[in-house]
Coordinates of C-alpha atoms in Angstrom, one line a residue:
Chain W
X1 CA -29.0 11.7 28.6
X2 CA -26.9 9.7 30.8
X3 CA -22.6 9.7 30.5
X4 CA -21.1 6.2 30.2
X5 CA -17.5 7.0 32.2
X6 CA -15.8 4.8 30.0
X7 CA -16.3 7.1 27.1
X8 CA -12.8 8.0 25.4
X9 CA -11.9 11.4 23.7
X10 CA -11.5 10.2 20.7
X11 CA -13.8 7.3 20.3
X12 CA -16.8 8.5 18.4
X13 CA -19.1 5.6 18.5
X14 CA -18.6 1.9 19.7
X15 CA -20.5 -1.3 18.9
X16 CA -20.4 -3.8 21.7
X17 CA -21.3 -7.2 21.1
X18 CA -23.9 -5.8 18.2
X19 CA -26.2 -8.8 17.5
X20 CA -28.8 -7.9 14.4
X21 CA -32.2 -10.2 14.0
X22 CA -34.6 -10.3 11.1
X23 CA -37.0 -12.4 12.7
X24 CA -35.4 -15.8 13.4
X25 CA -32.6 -15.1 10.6
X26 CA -29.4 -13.7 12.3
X27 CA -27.9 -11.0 9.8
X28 CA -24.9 -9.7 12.3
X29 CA -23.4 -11.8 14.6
X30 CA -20.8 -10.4 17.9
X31 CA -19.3 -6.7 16.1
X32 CA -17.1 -4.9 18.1
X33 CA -15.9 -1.5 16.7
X34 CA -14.6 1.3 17.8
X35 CA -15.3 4.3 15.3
X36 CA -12.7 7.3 15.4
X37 CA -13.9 10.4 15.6
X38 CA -13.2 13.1 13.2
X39 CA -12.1 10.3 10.7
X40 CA -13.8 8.3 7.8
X41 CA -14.3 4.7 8.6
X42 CA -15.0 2.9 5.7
X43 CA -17.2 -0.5 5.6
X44 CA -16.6 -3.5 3.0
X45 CA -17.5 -6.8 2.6
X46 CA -19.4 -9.3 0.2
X47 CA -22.8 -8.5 -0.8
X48 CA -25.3 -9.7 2.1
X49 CA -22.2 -9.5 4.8
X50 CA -24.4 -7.1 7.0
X51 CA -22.6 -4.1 6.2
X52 CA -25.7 -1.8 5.4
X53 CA -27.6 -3.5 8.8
X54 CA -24.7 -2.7 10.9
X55 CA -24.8 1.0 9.2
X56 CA -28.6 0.9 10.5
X57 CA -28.1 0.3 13.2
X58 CA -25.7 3.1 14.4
X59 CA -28.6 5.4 14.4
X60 CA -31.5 3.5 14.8
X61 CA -33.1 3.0 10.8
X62 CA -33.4 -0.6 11.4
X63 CA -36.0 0.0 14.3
X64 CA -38.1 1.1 10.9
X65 CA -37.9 -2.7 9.9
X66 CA -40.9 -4.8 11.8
X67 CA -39.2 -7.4 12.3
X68 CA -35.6 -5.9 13.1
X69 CA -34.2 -6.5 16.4
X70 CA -30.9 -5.6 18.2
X71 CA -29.1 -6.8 20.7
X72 CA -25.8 -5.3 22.3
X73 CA -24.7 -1.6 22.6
X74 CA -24.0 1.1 20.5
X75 CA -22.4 3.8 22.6
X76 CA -22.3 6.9 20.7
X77 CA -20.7 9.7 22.8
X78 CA -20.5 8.0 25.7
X79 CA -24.2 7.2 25.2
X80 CA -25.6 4.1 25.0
X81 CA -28.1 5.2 22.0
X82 CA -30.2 2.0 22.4
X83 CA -31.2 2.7 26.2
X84 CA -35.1 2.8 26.8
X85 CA -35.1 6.6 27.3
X86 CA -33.2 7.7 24.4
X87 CA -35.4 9.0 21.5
X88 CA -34.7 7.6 18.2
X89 CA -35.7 11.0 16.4
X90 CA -33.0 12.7 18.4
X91 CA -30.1 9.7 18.0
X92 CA -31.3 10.6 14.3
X93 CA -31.0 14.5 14.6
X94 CA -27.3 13.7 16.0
X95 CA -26.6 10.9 13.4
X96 CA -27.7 11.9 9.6
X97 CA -27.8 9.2 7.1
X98 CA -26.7 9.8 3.3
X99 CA -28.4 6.3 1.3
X100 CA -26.9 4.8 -2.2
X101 CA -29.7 6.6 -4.1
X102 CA -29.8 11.1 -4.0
X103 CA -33.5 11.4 -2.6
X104 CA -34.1 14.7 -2.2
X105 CA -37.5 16.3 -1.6
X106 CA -40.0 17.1 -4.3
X107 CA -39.6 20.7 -3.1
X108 CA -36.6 23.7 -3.8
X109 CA -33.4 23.5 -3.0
X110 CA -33.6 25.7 0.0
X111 CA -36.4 23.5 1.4
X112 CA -34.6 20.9 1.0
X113 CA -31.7 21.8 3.0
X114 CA -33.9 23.9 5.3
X115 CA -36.4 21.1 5.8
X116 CA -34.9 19.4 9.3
X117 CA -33.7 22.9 10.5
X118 CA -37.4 24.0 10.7
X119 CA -38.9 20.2 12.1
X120 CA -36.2 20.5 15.2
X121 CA -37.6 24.1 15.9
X122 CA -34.2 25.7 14.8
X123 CA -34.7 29.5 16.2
X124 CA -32.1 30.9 14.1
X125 CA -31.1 32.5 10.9
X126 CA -32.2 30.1 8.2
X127 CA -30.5 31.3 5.3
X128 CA -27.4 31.4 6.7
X129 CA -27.6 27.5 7.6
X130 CA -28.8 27.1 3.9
X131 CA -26.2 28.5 2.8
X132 CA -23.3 27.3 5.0
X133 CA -24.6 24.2 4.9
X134 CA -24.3 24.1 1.1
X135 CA -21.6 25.7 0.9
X136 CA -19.6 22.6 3.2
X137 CA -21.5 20.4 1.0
X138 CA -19.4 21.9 -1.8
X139 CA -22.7 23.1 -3.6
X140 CA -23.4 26.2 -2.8
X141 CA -21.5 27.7 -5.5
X142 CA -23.5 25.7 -8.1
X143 CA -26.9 26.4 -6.8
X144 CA -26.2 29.8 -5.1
X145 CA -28.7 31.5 -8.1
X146 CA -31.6 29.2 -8.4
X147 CA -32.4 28.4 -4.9
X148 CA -36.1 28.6 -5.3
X149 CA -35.5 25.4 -7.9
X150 CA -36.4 21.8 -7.4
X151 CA -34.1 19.6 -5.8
X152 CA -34.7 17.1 -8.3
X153 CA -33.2 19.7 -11.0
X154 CA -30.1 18.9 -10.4
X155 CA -27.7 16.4 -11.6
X156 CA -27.3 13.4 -9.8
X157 CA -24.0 14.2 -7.9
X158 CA -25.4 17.5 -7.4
X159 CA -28.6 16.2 -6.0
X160 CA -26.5 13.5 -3.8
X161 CA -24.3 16.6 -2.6
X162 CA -27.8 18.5 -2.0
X163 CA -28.5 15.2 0.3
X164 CA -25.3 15.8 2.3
X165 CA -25.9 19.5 2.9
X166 CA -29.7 18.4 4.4
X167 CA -28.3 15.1 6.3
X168 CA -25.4 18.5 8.0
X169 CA -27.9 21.3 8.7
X170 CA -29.4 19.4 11.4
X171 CA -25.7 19.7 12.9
X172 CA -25.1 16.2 13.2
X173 CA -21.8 14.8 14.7
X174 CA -21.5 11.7 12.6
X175 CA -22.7 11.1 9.4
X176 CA -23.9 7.8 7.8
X177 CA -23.4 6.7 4.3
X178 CA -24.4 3.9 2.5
X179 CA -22.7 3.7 -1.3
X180 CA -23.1 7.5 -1.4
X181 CA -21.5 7.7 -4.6
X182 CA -22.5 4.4 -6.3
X183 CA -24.8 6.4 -8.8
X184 CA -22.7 8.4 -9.5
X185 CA -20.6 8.8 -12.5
X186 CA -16.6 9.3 -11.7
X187 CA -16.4 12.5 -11.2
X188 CA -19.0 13.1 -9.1
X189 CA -17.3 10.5 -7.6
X190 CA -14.4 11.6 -6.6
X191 CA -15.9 15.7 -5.9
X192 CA -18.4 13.3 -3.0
X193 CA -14.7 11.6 -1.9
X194 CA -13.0 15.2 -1.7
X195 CA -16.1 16.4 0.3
X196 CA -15.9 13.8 2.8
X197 CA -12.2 14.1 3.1
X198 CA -13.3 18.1 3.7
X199 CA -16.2 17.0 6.1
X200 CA -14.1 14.8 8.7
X201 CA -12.1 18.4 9.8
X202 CA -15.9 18.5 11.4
X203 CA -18.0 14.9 11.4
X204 CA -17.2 11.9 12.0
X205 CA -17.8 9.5 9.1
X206 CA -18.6 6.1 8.3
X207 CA -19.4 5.1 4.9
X208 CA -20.3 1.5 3.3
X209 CA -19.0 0.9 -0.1
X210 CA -19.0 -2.1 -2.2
X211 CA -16.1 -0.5 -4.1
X212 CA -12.9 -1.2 -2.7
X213 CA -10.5 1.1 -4.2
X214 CA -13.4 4.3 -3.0
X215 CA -12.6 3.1 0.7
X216 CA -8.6 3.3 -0.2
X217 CA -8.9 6.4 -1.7
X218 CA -11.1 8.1 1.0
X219 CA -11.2 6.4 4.5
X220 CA -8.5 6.4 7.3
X221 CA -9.8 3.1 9.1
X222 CA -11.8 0.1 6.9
X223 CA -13.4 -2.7 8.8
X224 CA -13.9 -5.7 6.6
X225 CA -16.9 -7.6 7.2
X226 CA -17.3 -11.2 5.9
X227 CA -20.5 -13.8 6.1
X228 CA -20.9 -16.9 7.8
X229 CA -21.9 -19.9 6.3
X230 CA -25.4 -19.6 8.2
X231 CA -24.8 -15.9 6.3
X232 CA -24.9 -14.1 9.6
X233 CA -22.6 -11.3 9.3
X234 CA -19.3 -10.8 11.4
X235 CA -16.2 -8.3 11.6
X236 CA -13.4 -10.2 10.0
X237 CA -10.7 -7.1 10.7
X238 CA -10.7 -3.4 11.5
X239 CA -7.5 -1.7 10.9
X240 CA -6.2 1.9 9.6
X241 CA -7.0 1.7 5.5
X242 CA -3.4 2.1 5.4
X243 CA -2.2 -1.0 6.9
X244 CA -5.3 -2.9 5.9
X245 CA -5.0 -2.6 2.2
X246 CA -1.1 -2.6 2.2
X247 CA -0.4 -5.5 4.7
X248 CA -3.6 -7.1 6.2
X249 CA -3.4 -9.2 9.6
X250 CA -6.2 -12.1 8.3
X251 CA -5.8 -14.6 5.2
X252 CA -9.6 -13.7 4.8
X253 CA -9.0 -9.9 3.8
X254 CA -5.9 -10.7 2.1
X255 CA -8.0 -12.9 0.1
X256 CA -11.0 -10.6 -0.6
X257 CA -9.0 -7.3 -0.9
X258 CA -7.1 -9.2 -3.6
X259 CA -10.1 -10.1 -5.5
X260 CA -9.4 -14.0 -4.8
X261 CA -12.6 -14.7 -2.7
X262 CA -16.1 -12.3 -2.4
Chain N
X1 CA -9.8 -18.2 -6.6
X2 CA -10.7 -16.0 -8.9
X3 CA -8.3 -13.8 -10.6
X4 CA -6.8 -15.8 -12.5
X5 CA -5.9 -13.1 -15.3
X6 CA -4.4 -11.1 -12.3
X7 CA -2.1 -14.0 -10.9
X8 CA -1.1 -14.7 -14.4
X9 CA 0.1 -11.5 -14.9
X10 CA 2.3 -11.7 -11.7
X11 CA 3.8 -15.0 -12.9
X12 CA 4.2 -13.1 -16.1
X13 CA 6.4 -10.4 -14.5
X14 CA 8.4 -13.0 -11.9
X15 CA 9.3 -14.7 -15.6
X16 CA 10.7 -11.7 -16.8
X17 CA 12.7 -11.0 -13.3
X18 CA 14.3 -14.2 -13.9
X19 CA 15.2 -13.8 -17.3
X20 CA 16.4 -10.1 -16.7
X21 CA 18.4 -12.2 -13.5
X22 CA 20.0 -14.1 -16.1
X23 CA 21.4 -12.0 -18.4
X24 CA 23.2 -9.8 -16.0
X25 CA 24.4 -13.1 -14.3
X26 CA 26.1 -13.7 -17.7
X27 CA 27.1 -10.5 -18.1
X28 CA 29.1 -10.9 -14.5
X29 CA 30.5 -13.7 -15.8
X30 CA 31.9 -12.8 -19.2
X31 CA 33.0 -9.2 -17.6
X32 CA 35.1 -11.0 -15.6
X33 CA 36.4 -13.7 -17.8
X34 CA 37.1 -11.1 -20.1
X35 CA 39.0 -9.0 -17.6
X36 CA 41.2 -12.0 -16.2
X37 CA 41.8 -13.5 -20.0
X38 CA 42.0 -9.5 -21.4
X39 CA 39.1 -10.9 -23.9
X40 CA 38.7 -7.6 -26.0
X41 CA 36.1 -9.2 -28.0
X42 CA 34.3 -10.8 -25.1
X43 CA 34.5 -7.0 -23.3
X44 CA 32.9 -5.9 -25.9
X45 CA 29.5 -7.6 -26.3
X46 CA 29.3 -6.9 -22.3
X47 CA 29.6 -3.3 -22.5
X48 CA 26.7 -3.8 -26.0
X49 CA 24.7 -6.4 -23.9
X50 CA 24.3 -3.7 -21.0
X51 CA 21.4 -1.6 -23.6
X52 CA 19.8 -4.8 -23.9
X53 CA 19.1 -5.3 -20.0
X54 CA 18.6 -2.2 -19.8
X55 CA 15.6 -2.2 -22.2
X56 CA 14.4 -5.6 -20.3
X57 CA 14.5 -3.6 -16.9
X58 CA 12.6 -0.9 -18.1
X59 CA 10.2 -3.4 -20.4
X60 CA 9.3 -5.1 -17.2
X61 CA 8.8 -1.5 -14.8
X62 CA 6.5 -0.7 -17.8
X63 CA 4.3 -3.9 -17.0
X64 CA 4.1 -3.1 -13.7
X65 CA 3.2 0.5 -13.8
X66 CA 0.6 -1.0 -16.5
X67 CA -0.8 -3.8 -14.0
X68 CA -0.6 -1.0 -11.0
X69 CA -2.8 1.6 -13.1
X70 CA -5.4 -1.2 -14.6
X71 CA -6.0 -3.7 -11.6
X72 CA -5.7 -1.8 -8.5
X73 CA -3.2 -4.0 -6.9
X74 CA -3.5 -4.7 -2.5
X75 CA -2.1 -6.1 0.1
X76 CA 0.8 -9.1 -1.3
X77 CA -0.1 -8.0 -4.7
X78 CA 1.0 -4.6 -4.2
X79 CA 3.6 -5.4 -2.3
X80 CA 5.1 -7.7 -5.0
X81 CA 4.5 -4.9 -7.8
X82 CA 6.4 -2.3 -5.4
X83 CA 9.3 -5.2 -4.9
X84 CA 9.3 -6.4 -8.5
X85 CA 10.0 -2.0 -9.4
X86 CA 13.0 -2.6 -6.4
X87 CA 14.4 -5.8 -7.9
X88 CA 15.0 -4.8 -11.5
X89 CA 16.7 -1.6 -10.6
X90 CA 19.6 -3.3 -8.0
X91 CA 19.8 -6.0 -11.0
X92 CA 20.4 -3.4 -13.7
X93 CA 22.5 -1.5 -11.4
X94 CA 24.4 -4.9 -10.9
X95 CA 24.4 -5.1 -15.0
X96 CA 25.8 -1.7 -14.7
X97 CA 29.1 -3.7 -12.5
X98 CA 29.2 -5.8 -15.0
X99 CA 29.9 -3.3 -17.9
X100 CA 32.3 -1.3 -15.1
X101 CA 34.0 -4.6 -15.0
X102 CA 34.5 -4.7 -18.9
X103 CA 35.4 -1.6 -19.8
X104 CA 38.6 -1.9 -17.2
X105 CA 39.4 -4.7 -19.7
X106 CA 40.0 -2.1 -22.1
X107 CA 41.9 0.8 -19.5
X108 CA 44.5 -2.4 -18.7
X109 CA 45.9 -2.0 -22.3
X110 CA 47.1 -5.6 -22.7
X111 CA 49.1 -5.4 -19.3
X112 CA 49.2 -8.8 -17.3
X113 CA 46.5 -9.5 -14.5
X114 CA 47.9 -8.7 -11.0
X115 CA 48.3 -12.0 -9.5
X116 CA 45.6 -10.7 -6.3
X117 CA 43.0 -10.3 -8.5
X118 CA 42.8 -14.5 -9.2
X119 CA 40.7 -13.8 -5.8
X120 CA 38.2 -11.9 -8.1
X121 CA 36.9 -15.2 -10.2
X122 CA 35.7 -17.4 -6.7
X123 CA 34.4 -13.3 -5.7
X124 CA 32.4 -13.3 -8.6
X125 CA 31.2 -16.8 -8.9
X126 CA 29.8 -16.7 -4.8
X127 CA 28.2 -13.7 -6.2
X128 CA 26.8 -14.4 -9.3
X129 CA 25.6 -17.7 -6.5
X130 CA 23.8 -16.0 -4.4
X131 CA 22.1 -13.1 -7.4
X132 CA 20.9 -16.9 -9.0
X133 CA 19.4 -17.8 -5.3
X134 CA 18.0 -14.4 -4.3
X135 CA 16.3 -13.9 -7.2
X136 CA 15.0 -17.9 -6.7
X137 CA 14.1 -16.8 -3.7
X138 CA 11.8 -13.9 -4.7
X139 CA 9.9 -16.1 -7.3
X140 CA 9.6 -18.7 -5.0
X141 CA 8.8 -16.3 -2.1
X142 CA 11.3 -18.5 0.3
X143 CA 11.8 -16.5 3.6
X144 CA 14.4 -18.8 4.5
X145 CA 16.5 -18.8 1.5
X146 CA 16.0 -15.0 1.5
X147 CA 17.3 -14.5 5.6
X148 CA 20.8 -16.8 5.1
X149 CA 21.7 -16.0 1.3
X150 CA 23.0 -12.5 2.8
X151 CA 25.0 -14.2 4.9
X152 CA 27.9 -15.5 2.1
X153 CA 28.3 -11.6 1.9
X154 CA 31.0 -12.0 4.4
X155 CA 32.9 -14.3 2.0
X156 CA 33.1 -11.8 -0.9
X157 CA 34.4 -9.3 1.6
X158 CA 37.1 -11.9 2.9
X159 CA 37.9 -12.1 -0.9
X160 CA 38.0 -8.2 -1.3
X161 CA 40.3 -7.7 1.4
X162 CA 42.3 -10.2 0.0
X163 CA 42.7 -8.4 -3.2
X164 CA 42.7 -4.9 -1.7
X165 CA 45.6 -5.7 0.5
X166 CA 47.1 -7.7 -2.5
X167 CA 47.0 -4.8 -4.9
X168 CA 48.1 -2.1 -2.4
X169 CA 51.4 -4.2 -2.1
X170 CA 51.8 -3.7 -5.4
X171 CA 51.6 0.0 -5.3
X172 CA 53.7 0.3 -2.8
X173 CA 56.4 -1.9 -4.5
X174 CA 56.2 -0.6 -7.7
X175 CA 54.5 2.8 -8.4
X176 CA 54.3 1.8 -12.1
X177 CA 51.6 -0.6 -11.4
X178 CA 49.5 2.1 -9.5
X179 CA 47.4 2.6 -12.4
X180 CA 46.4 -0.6 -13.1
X181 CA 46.4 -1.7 -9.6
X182 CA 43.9 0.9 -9.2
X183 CA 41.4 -0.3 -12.0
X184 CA 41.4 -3.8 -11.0
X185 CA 40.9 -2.5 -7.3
X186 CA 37.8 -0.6 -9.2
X187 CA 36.7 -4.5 -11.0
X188 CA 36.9 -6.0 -7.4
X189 CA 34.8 -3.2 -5.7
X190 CA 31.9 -3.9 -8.2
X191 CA 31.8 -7.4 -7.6
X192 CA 31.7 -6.1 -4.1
X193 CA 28.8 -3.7 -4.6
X194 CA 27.3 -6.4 -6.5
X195 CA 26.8 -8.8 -3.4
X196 CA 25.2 -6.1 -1.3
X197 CA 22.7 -5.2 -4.2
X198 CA 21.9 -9.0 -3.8
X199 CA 21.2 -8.3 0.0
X200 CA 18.5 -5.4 -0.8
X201 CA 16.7 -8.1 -3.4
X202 CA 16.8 -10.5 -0.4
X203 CA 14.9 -8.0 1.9
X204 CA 12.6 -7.5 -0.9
X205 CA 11.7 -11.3 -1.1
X206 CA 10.9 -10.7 2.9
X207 CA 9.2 -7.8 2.5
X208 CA 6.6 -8.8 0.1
X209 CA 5.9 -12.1 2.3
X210 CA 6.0 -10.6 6.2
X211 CA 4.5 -7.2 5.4
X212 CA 7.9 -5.8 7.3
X213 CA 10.6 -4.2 5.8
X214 CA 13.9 -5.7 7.2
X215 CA 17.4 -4.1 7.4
X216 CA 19.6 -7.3 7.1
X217 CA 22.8 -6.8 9.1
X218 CA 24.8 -5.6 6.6
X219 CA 28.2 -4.3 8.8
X220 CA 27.4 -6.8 11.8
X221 CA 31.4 -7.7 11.5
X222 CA 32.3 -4.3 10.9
X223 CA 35.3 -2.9 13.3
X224 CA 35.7 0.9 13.4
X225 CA 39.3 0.2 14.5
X226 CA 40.4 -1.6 12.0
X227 CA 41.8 0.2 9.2
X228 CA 41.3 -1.8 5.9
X229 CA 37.1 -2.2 7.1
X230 CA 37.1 1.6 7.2
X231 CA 38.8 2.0 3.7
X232 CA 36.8 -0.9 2.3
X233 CA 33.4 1.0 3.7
X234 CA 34.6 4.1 2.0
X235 CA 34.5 2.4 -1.6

């Protein structure tokens, strides 16, 4: 893979001029974001604002959707992940995704986790990357005694936590998640929040959440993304949560973090 | 807009600010009058009415820590809450003055008002002003009302020197009247303190509508070489 020089040390990924097509209908329209690395970015907006697309897109999921197409770049370590001789199934091996619903594998636990170790051709000891890897997925602890047990055993935070410690033993260096924990009842809430918090010492992470106060609790940077009135997407602001939820720059988010438009 | 139980609930809470503004405004007032007429009586319903802002200051922090914990306040919303929590406390500090102010009605035994402290009653009144107009200022959220009301500050210190040199005279003239030259110095400091506690309500009102938190100029006349500032400072 080729090095863009203009990579910076602590830019993780960065969308430039990100158009997203569904056939004719435009769903994203001009994004430019640079995502931190080692941080959570968090991504909000109205329903149908493009936030999930946009997620898509930073490791190729919407190529799965026929009539999906993207313009623009998406430079993820200084590479441009959308360049003709970059393989999608290695963007994905680099770039796990975490969806709104725990899917885990019909199979055990350990399968589970061990599952995209063994498809990449991983050479070395598995049960240690089982087991580390649940263990940063804050599982292991839980499951440690019944590894041989279905996946879809478990509880559901349990099974969405069992989805995290898959999506990290493919070593990935960013991780995706789309409403991770919006299944989930508070608690297991707050113990996926905690592990993300614990996760970003190692991944970079960008989550989408419809729920406002989850991205003030857990993210350091939220970009707000609002519709058109042609209902393309578009980046309306992109700050540190911090400043963002405390003292937003446009009316827009001031507006819709306030619960007075959306 | 949507929200409307949520912006109702602010309105609710500015209502209260401005009652809570009013009763220690009155309670400047009738500390005073009390103090300059030696109004025993009138003393004592300010020192009783102190509980009752008291309870109204902590009646109103209650609704905000209640709106805080059940509606996940942002951005000018927050900011607001967090300003509203600021607000109540320099006014019930100021109510505090107020019931300073009245119990010196009571340590000056029935002894004649030193004539420097006639300065206190235009003092208190540009005070009690610009509380009225700060607090107008915050409801309304009028940055420009908010950036000159501190200015008038400078005016209740002209009128504190006045007294503080006044009353120093008469120490020095006649040590008898040290005592109660001394608690009336203490009534003309309050009002004092009083107009700076207006100030910090000002930089709330600009606060919650630039995002910034601004340090108005408090000592921008202040002289290090000149004595009476530096003794003035120290009260």
């Amino acid at each position: 893979m080729s090095t863009l020089t203009t990579h910076k040390q602590d830019v993780s990924m960065v969308a430039r001029n990100l158009n997203i097509y569904y056939g004719d209908f435009q769903a994203v329209k001009d994004v430019n974001l640079e995502i931190k690395k080692n941080k959570i970015t968090a991504i909000i907006g109205p329903s149908g604002c493009g936030k999930s697309t946009v997620l898509r897109s930073f490791n190729r999921m919407n190529e799965l959707v026929p009539t999906a197409r993207t313009e623009g770049e998406i430079i993820f370590e200084g590479i441009d992940i959308y360049a003709p001789e970059i393989d999608a199934v290695e963007v994905r091996s680099r770039i796990g995704m975490v969806f709104q619903k725990p899917n885990p594998f019909p199979k055990s636990i350990y399968e589970n986790v061990a599952w995209g170790a063994k498809i990449n051709g991983f050479k070395g000891d598995m049960n240690e990357l089982v087991e580390n890897s649940l263990r940063r997925a804050a599982l292991w602890d839980e499951v440690k005694d019944k590894l041989d047990q279905s996946g879809l055993s478990l509880s559901g935070g349990q099974q969405q936590r069992l989805c995290i410690a898959r999506a990290i033993a493919v070593k990935p260096d960013l991780i995706l998640m789309d409403e991770p924990a919006s299944a989930l009842d508070p608690v297991a809430t707050l113990k996926i929040e905690d592990l993300m918090r614990e996760l970003s010492k190692n991944y970079t992470i960008i989550i989408v959440t419809h729920n406002m106060q989850q991205a003030g609790r857990a993210s350091d940077y939220t970009a707000f993304f609002n519709m058109n009135p042609d209902r393309a997407g578009y980046l309306v602001e992109y700050d540190e949560t911090a400043k963002l939820f405390t003292n937003p720059k446009e009316k827009l988010t001031e507006e819709y973090i306030t619960g007075r438009f959306g | 807009m949507t929200r409307e139980y949520m912006d109702n609930l602010l309105n609710q809470l500015k209502d209260d600010v401005l009652i809570l503004e009013s009763m220690v405004r009155e309670a400047v007032l009738n500390g005073v009058k009390a103090l300059m007429t030696g109004d025993k009586k009138l003393s004592k319903q300010v020192i009783r009415g102190d509980q009752e802002i008291n309870d109204k200051r902590f009646q109103i922090e209650n609704e905000c820590l209640i709106t805080i914990a059940t509606q996940q306040p942002m951005a000018g919303d927050l900011r607001t809450l967090a300003s509203v929590l600021e607000i109540i406390t320099e006014l019930e500090r100021i109510g505090d003055y107020a019931k300073g102010i009245a119990k010196i009605t009571k340590l000056t035994r029935n002894q004649e008002i030193l004539p420097p402290l006639e300065n206190l009653v235009p003092m208190a009144e540009i005070s009690v002003d610009m509380l009225q107009k700060s607090v107008k200022a915050f409801v309304d959220g009028d940055v420009e009302a908010a950036r000159v009301i501190p200015d008038r500050d400078d005016q209740v210190d002209d009128y504190f020197n006045k007294i503080y040199k006044g009353l120093v005279k008469y120490m020095v003239e006649d040590p008898d009247k040290i005592k109660l030259a001394n608690h009336l110095q203490w009534a003309a400091h309050n009002i004092e303190r009083m107009a700076d506690r207006v100030t910090n309500i000002c930089e709330r009102t600009l606060f919650i509508q630039t995002g910034s938190i601004y340090q108005i100029e408090d000592f921008k006349d202040l002289d290090l070489d000149d004595d009476e500032v530096e003794i003035h400072d120290i009260n």
